[in-house]
Amino acid sequence: YKTSTGDVLYSSLDKFEEIDAQGLINSIIDLYKNIDEIELYRSAFTDLRNKKYKDALNKFTAFIKIHDTSEFSSNATYWIGECLYAMENYEGALINFAYVIKNYPDGNKLGDSKLKIGYSLYNLQNWKLARLAFDNVISNYPNSTHSVLAEKKIQGMNLEGR
């Protein structure tokens, strides 16, 4: 599904087909290289909010390739994971959220990434690891929205017998 984190691109939303990711990324970079950093980020985020996940994915990917030292790189990387998750590519999302944790340990999307790892594992039906991920969120982010959501998911898993 991927060539490297952030290089995950698909030919359609309905059926994921691996394509020449590097060639496509170079084409996408050419499309967006002359757009202002903030304008490109906002455009990608607007596409995400409007559920244009493929467009958002392409723009966020171009953003981190073009503006790799930007203060928004960690967030853009996180939003790539959200695009993949919304496109039901849970494996790609999982890998991307793990990349955020590893490469941006001081970023503001750390808790969100850990929670989404749990959701991704749940959707991949890896109940044991999903439960561990949710427990980790509860331990590391007590009294937070993250821990409330993780606790709710664990309760649901208990009801489901998972």
PDB file of C-alpha atoms in Angstrom:
ATOM      1  CA  TYR A   1       0.000   0.000   0.000  1.00  0.00           C
ATOM      2  CA  LYS A   2       2.836   2.449   0.469  1.00  0.00           C
ATOM      3  CA  THR A   3       6.266   3.322  -0.762  1.00  0.00           C
ATOM      4  CA  SER A   4       7.136   5.472   2.251  1.00  0.00           C
ATOM      5  CA  THR A   5       5.117   7.452   4.746  1.00  0.00           C
ATOM      6  CA  GLY A   6       3.279  10.204   2.983  1.00  0.00           C
ATOM      7  CA  ASP A   7       3.749   8.603  -0.422  1.00  0.00           C
ATOM      8  CA  VAL A   8       0.505   6.687  -0.340  1.00  0.00           C
ATOM      9  CA  LEU A   9      -1.663   7.568  -3.299  1.00  0.00           C
ATOM     10  CA  TYR A  10      -4.440   5.657  -4.945  1.00  0.00           C
ATOM     11  CA  SER A  11      -6.185   5.836  -8.285  1.00  0.00           C
ATOM     12  CA  SER A  12      -9.712   5.844  -6.842  1.00  0.00           C
ATOM     13  CA  LEU A  13     -11.580   6.190  -3.584  1.00  0.00           C
ATOM     14  CA  ASP A  14     -13.562   2.991  -4.119  1.00  0.00           C
ATOM     15  CA  LYS A  15     -10.824   0.547  -5.000  1.00  0.00           C
ATOM     16  CA  PHE A  16      -7.302   1.000  -3.756  1.00  0.00           C
ATOM     17  CA  GLU A  17      -4.803   0.204  -6.434  1.00  0.00           C
ATOM     18  CA  GLU A  18      -1.113   0.761  -5.979  1.00  0.00           C
ATOM     19  CA  ILE A  19       0.207   3.104  -8.624  1.00  0.00           C
ATOM     20  CA  ASP A  20       3.532   4.612  -9.498  1.00  0.00           C
ATOM     21  CA  ALA A  21       3.571   6.683  -6.326  1.00  0.00           C
ATOM     22  CA  GLN A  22       6.873   8.461  -6.928  1.00  0.00           C
ATOM     23  CA  GLY A  23       5.946   9.535 -10.450  1.00  0.00           C
ATOM     24  CA  LEU A  24       2.577  10.753  -9.268  1.00  0.00           C
ATOM     25  CA  ILE A  25       4.117  12.571  -6.310  1.00  0.00           C
ATOM     26  CA  ASN A  26       6.506  14.379  -8.645  1.00  0.00           C
ATOM     27  CA  SER A  27       3.538  15.415 -10.803  1.00  0.00           C
ATOM     28  CA  ILE A  28       1.626  16.598  -7.751  1.00  0.00           C
ATOM     29  CA  ILE A  29       4.624  18.539  -6.473  1.00  0.00           C
ATOM     30  CA  ASP A  30       4.845  20.260  -9.868  1.00  0.00           C
ATOM     31  CA  LEU A  31       1.178  21.259  -9.534  1.00  0.00           C
ATOM     32  CA  TYR A  32       1.600  22.795  -6.095  1.00  0.00           C
ATOM     33  CA  LYS A  33       5.217  23.974  -5.889  1.00  0.00           C
ATOM     34  CA  ASN A  34       4.353  27.591  -6.706  1.00  0.00           C
ATOM     35  CA  ILE A  35       1.549  27.866  -4.162  1.00  0.00           C
ATOM     36  CA  ASP A  36       2.257  29.683  -0.911  1.00  0.00           C
ATOM     37  CA  GLU A  37       2.872  27.392   2.086  1.00  0.00           C
ATOM     38  CA  ILE A  38      -0.111  28.615   4.116  1.00  0.00           C
ATOM     39  CA  GLU A  39      -2.409  28.675   1.092  1.00  0.00           C
ATOM     40  CA  LEU A  40      -1.537  25.063   0.218  1.00  0.00           C
ATOM     41  CA  TYR A  41      -2.066  23.877   3.806  1.00  0.00           C
ATOM     42  CA  ARG A  42      -5.416  25.670   4.073  1.00  0.00           C
ATOM     43  CA  SER A  43      -6.528  24.327   0.715  1.00  0.00           C
ATOM     44  CA  ALA A  44      -5.663  20.770   1.782  1.00  0.00           C
ATOM     45  CA  PHE A  45      -7.461  21.207   5.090  1.00  0.00           C
ATOM     46  CA  THR A  46     -10.532  22.629   3.337  1.00  0.00           C
ATOM     47  CA  ASP A  47     -10.599  19.589   1.052  1.00  0.00           C
ATOM     48  CA  LEU A  48     -10.386  17.337   4.114  1.00  0.00           C
ATOM     49  CA  ARG A  49     -13.288  19.147   5.821  1.00  0.00           C
ATOM     50  CA  ASN A  50     -15.291  18.869   2.597  1.00  0.00           C
ATOM     51  CA  LYS A  51     -14.604  15.113   2.471  1.00  0.00           C
ATOM     52  CA  LYS A  52     -12.495  15.407  -0.681  1.00  0.00           C
ATOM     53  CA  TYR A  53     -10.036  12.954   0.826  1.00  0.00           C
ATOM     54  CA  LYS A  54      -8.052  12.131  -2.304  1.00  0.00           C
ATOM     55  CA  ASP A  55      -7.512  15.834  -3.078  1.00  0.00           C
ATOM     56  CA  ALA A  56      -6.583  16.542   0.531  1.00  0.00           C
ATOM     57  CA  LEU A  57      -4.206  13.578   0.572  1.00  0.00           C
ATOM     58  CA  ASN A  58      -2.464  14.808  -2.567  1.00  0.00           C
ATOM     59  CA  LYS A  59      -2.137  18.356  -1.252  1.00  0.00           C
ATOM     60  CA  PHE A  60      -0.885  17.330   2.194  1.00  0.00           C
ATOM     61  CA  THR A  61       1.605  14.976   0.534  1.00  0.00           C
ATOM     62  CA  ALA A  62       2.844  17.772  -1.705  1.00  0.00           C
ATOM     63  CA  PHE A  63       2.965  20.086   1.301  1.00  0.00           C
ATOM     64  CA  ILE A  64       5.325  17.869   3.304  1.00  0.00           C
ATOM     65  CA  LYS A  65       7.506  17.250   0.249  1.00  0.00           C
ATOM     66  CA  ILE A  66       7.744  20.943  -0.654  1.00  0.00           C
ATOM     67  CA  HIS A  67       7.703  22.434   2.864  1.00  0.00           C
ATOM     68  CA  ASP A  68       9.398  19.655   4.839  1.00  0.00           C
ATOM     69  CA  THR A  69      10.817  22.075   7.424  1.00  0.00           C
ATOM     70  CA  SER A  70       7.545  23.938   7.945  1.00  0.00           C
ATOM     71  CA  GLU A  71       6.116  24.291  11.425  1.00  0.00           C
ATOM     72  CA  PHE A  72       2.997  22.649   9.940  1.00  0.00           C
ATOM     73  CA  SER A  73       4.767  19.507   8.694  1.00  0.00           C
ATOM     74  CA  SER A  74       3.790  17.405  11.701  1.00  0.00           C
ATOM     75  CA  ASN A  75       0.150  18.407  11.388  1.00  0.00           C
ATOM     76  CA  ALA A  76       0.153  17.823   7.634  1.00  0.00           C
ATOM     77  CA  THR A  77       1.586  14.361   8.234  1.00  0.00           C
ATOM     78  CA  TYR A  78      -1.141  13.675  10.795  1.00  0.00           C
ATOM     79  CA  TRP A  79      -3.849  14.820   8.364  1.00  0.00           C
ATOM     80  CA  ILE A  80      -2.504  12.411   5.751  1.00  0.00           C
ATOM     81  CA  GLY A  81      -3.277   9.660   8.258  1.00  0.00           C
ATOM     82  CA  GLU A  82      -6.782  11.058   8.731  1.00  0.00           C
ATOM     83  CA  CYS A  83      -7.332  11.050   4.961  1.00  0.00           C
ATOM     84  CA  LEU A  84      -6.230   7.427   4.746  1.00  0.00           C
ATOM     85  CA  TYR A  85      -8.428   6.515   7.696  1.00  0.00           C
ATOM     86  CA  ALA A  86     -11.451   8.223   6.120  1.00  0.00           C
ATOM     87  CA  MET A  87     -10.726   6.320   2.891  1.00  0.00           C
ATOM     88  CA  GLU A  88     -10.828   3.123   5.000  1.00  0.00           C
ATOM     89  CA  ASN A  89      -7.148   2.389   4.393  1.00  0.00           C
ATOM     90  CA  TYR A  90      -6.608   1.501   8.029  1.00  0.00           C
ATOM     91  CA  GLU A  91      -3.226  -0.123   7.459  1.00  0.00           C
ATOM     92  CA  GLY A  92      -1.882   2.986   5.729  1.00  0.00           C
ATOM     93  CA  ALA A  93      -3.417   5.197   8.422  1.00  0.00           C
ATOM     94  CA  LEU A  94      -1.844   3.077  11.162  1.00  0.00           C
ATOM     95  CA  ILE A  95       1.587   3.360   9.570  1.00  0.00           C
ATOM     96  CA  ASN A  96       1.172   7.097   9.101  1.00  0.00           C
ATOM     97  CA  PHE A  97       0.044   7.738  12.696  1.00  0.00           C
ATOM     98  CA  ALA A  98       3.013   5.699  13.945  1.00  0.00           C
ATOM     99  CA  TYR A  99       5.259   7.855  11.750  1.00  0.00           C
ATOM    100  CA  VAL A 100       3.853  10.981  13.423  1.00  0.00           C
ATOM    101  CA  ILE A 101       4.621   9.568  16.880  1.00  0.00           C
ATOM    102  CA  LYS A 102       8.153   8.539  15.919  1.00  0.00           C
ATOM    103  CA  ASN A 103       9.140  11.651  13.987  1.00  0.00           C
ATOM    104  CA  TYR A 104       7.237  14.396  15.805  1.00  0.00           C
ATOM    105  CA  PRO A 105       7.351  13.351  19.499  1.00  0.00           C
ATOM    106  CA  ASP A 106       6.855  16.967  20.603  1.00  0.00           C
ATOM    107  CA  GLY A 107       4.125  17.709  18.060  1.00  0.00           C
ATOM    108  CA  ASN A 108       0.611  18.652  19.043  1.00  0.00           C
ATOM    109  CA  LYS A 109      -0.935  15.602  17.320  1.00  0.00           C
ATOM    110  CA  LEU A 110       0.748  12.972  19.488  1.00  0.00           C
ATOM    111  CA  GLY A 111      -2.337  12.076  21.549  1.00  0.00           C
ATOM    112  CA  ASP A 112      -4.562  12.151  18.484  1.00  0.00           C
ATOM    113  CA  SER A 113      -2.165   9.836  16.644  1.00  0.00           C
ATOM    114  CA  LYS A 114      -2.074   7.352  19.517  1.00  0.00           C
ATOM    115  CA  LEU A 115      -5.863   7.301  19.693  1.00  0.00           C
ATOM    116  CA  LYS A 116      -6.181   6.840  15.928  1.00  0.00           C
ATOM    117  CA  ILE A 117      -3.711   3.954  16.081  1.00  0.00           C
ATOM    118  CA  GLY A 118      -6.185   2.273  18.430  1.00  0.00           C
ATOM    119  CA  TYR A 119      -9.080   2.970  16.059  1.00  0.00           C
ATOM    120  CA  SER A 120      -7.064   1.717  13.090  1.00  0.00           C
ATOM    121  CA  LEU A 121      -6.142  -1.494  14.905  1.00  0.00           C
ATOM    122  CA  TYR A 122      -9.783  -1.943  15.883  1.00  0.00           C
ATOM    123  CA  ASN A 123     -10.881  -1.588  12.262  1.00  0.00           C
ATOM    124  CA  LEU A 124      -8.187  -4.079  11.260  1.00  0.00           C
ATOM    125  CA  GLN A 125      -9.789  -6.413  13.821  1.00  0.00           C
ATOM    126  CA  ASN A 126      -6.641  -6.629  15.900  1.00  0.00           C
ATOM    127  CA  TRP A 127      -8.562  -6.451  19.163  1.00  0.00           C
ATOM    128  CA  LYS A 128      -5.647  -7.185  21.501  1.00  0.00           C
ATOM    129  CA  LEU A 129      -3.382  -4.470  20.109  1.00  0.00           C
ATOM    130  CA  ALA A 130      -6.301  -2.048  19.820  1.00  0.00           C
ATOM    131  CA  ARG A 131      -7.049  -2.550  23.503  1.00  0.00           C
ATOM    132  CA  LEU A 132      -3.366  -1.985  24.361  1.00  0.00           C
ATOM    133  CA  ALA A 133      -3.336   1.202  22.295  1.00  0.00           C
ATOM    134  CA  PHE A 134      -6.459   2.502  24.042  1.00  0.00           C
ATOM    135  CA  ASP A 135      -5.008   1.593  27.463  1.00  0.00           C
ATOM    136  CA  ASN A 136      -1.877   3.543  26.520  1.00  0.00           C
ATOM    137  CA  VAL A 137      -3.959   6.607  25.666  1.00  0.00           C
ATOM    138  CA  ILE A 138      -5.842   6.366  28.966  1.00  0.00           C
ATOM    139  CA  SER A 139      -2.553   6.076  30.903  1.00  0.00           C
ATOM    140  CA  ASN A 140      -0.745   8.864  29.092  1.00  0.00           C
ATOM    141  CA  TYR A 141      -3.623  11.330  28.712  1.00  0.00           C
ATOM    142  CA  PRO A 142      -5.753  11.027  31.863  1.00  0.00           C
ATOM    143  CA  ASN A 143      -8.753  13.327  32.165  1.00  0.00           C
ATOM    144  CA  SER A 144      -8.562  14.295  28.495  1.00  0.00           C
ATOM    145  CA  THR A 145     -10.864  13.953  25.525  1.00  0.00           C
ATOM    146  CA  HIS A 146      -8.435  11.337  24.229  1.00  0.00           C
ATOM    147  CA  SER A 147      -8.824   9.174  27.337  1.00  0.00           C
ATOM    148  CA  VAL A 148     -12.622   9.573  27.361  1.00  0.00           C
ATOM    149  CA  LEU A 149     -12.798   8.373  23.749  1.00  0.00           C
ATOM    150  CA  ALA A 150     -10.409   5.489  24.451  1.00  0.00           C
ATOM    151  CA  GLU A 151     -12.443   4.433  27.497  1.00  0.00           C
ATOM    152  CA  LYS A 152     -15.648   4.570  25.453  1.00  0.00           C
ATOM    153  CA  LYS A 153     -14.120   2.360  22.770  1.00  0.00           C
ATOM    154  CA  ILE A 154     -12.909  -0.168  25.349  1.00  0.00           C
ATOM    155  CA  GLN A 155     -16.408  -0.257  26.865  1.00  0.00           C
ATOM    156  CA  GLY A 156     -17.808  -0.918  23.409  1.00  0.00           C
ATOM    157  CA  MET A 157     -15.271  -3.669  22.845  1.00  0.00           C
ATOM    158  CA  ASN A 158     -16.288  -5.236  26.164  1.00  0.00           C
ATOM    159  CA  LEU A 159     -19.943  -5.231  25.076  1.00  0.00           C
ATOM    160  CA  GLU A 160     -18.946  -6.765  21.735  1.00  0.00           C
ATOM    161  CA  GLY A 161     -16.941  -9.464  23.511  1.00  0.00           C
ATOM    162  CA  ARG A 162     -13.662  -8.323  22.012  1.00  0.00           C
TER     163      ARG A 162
END
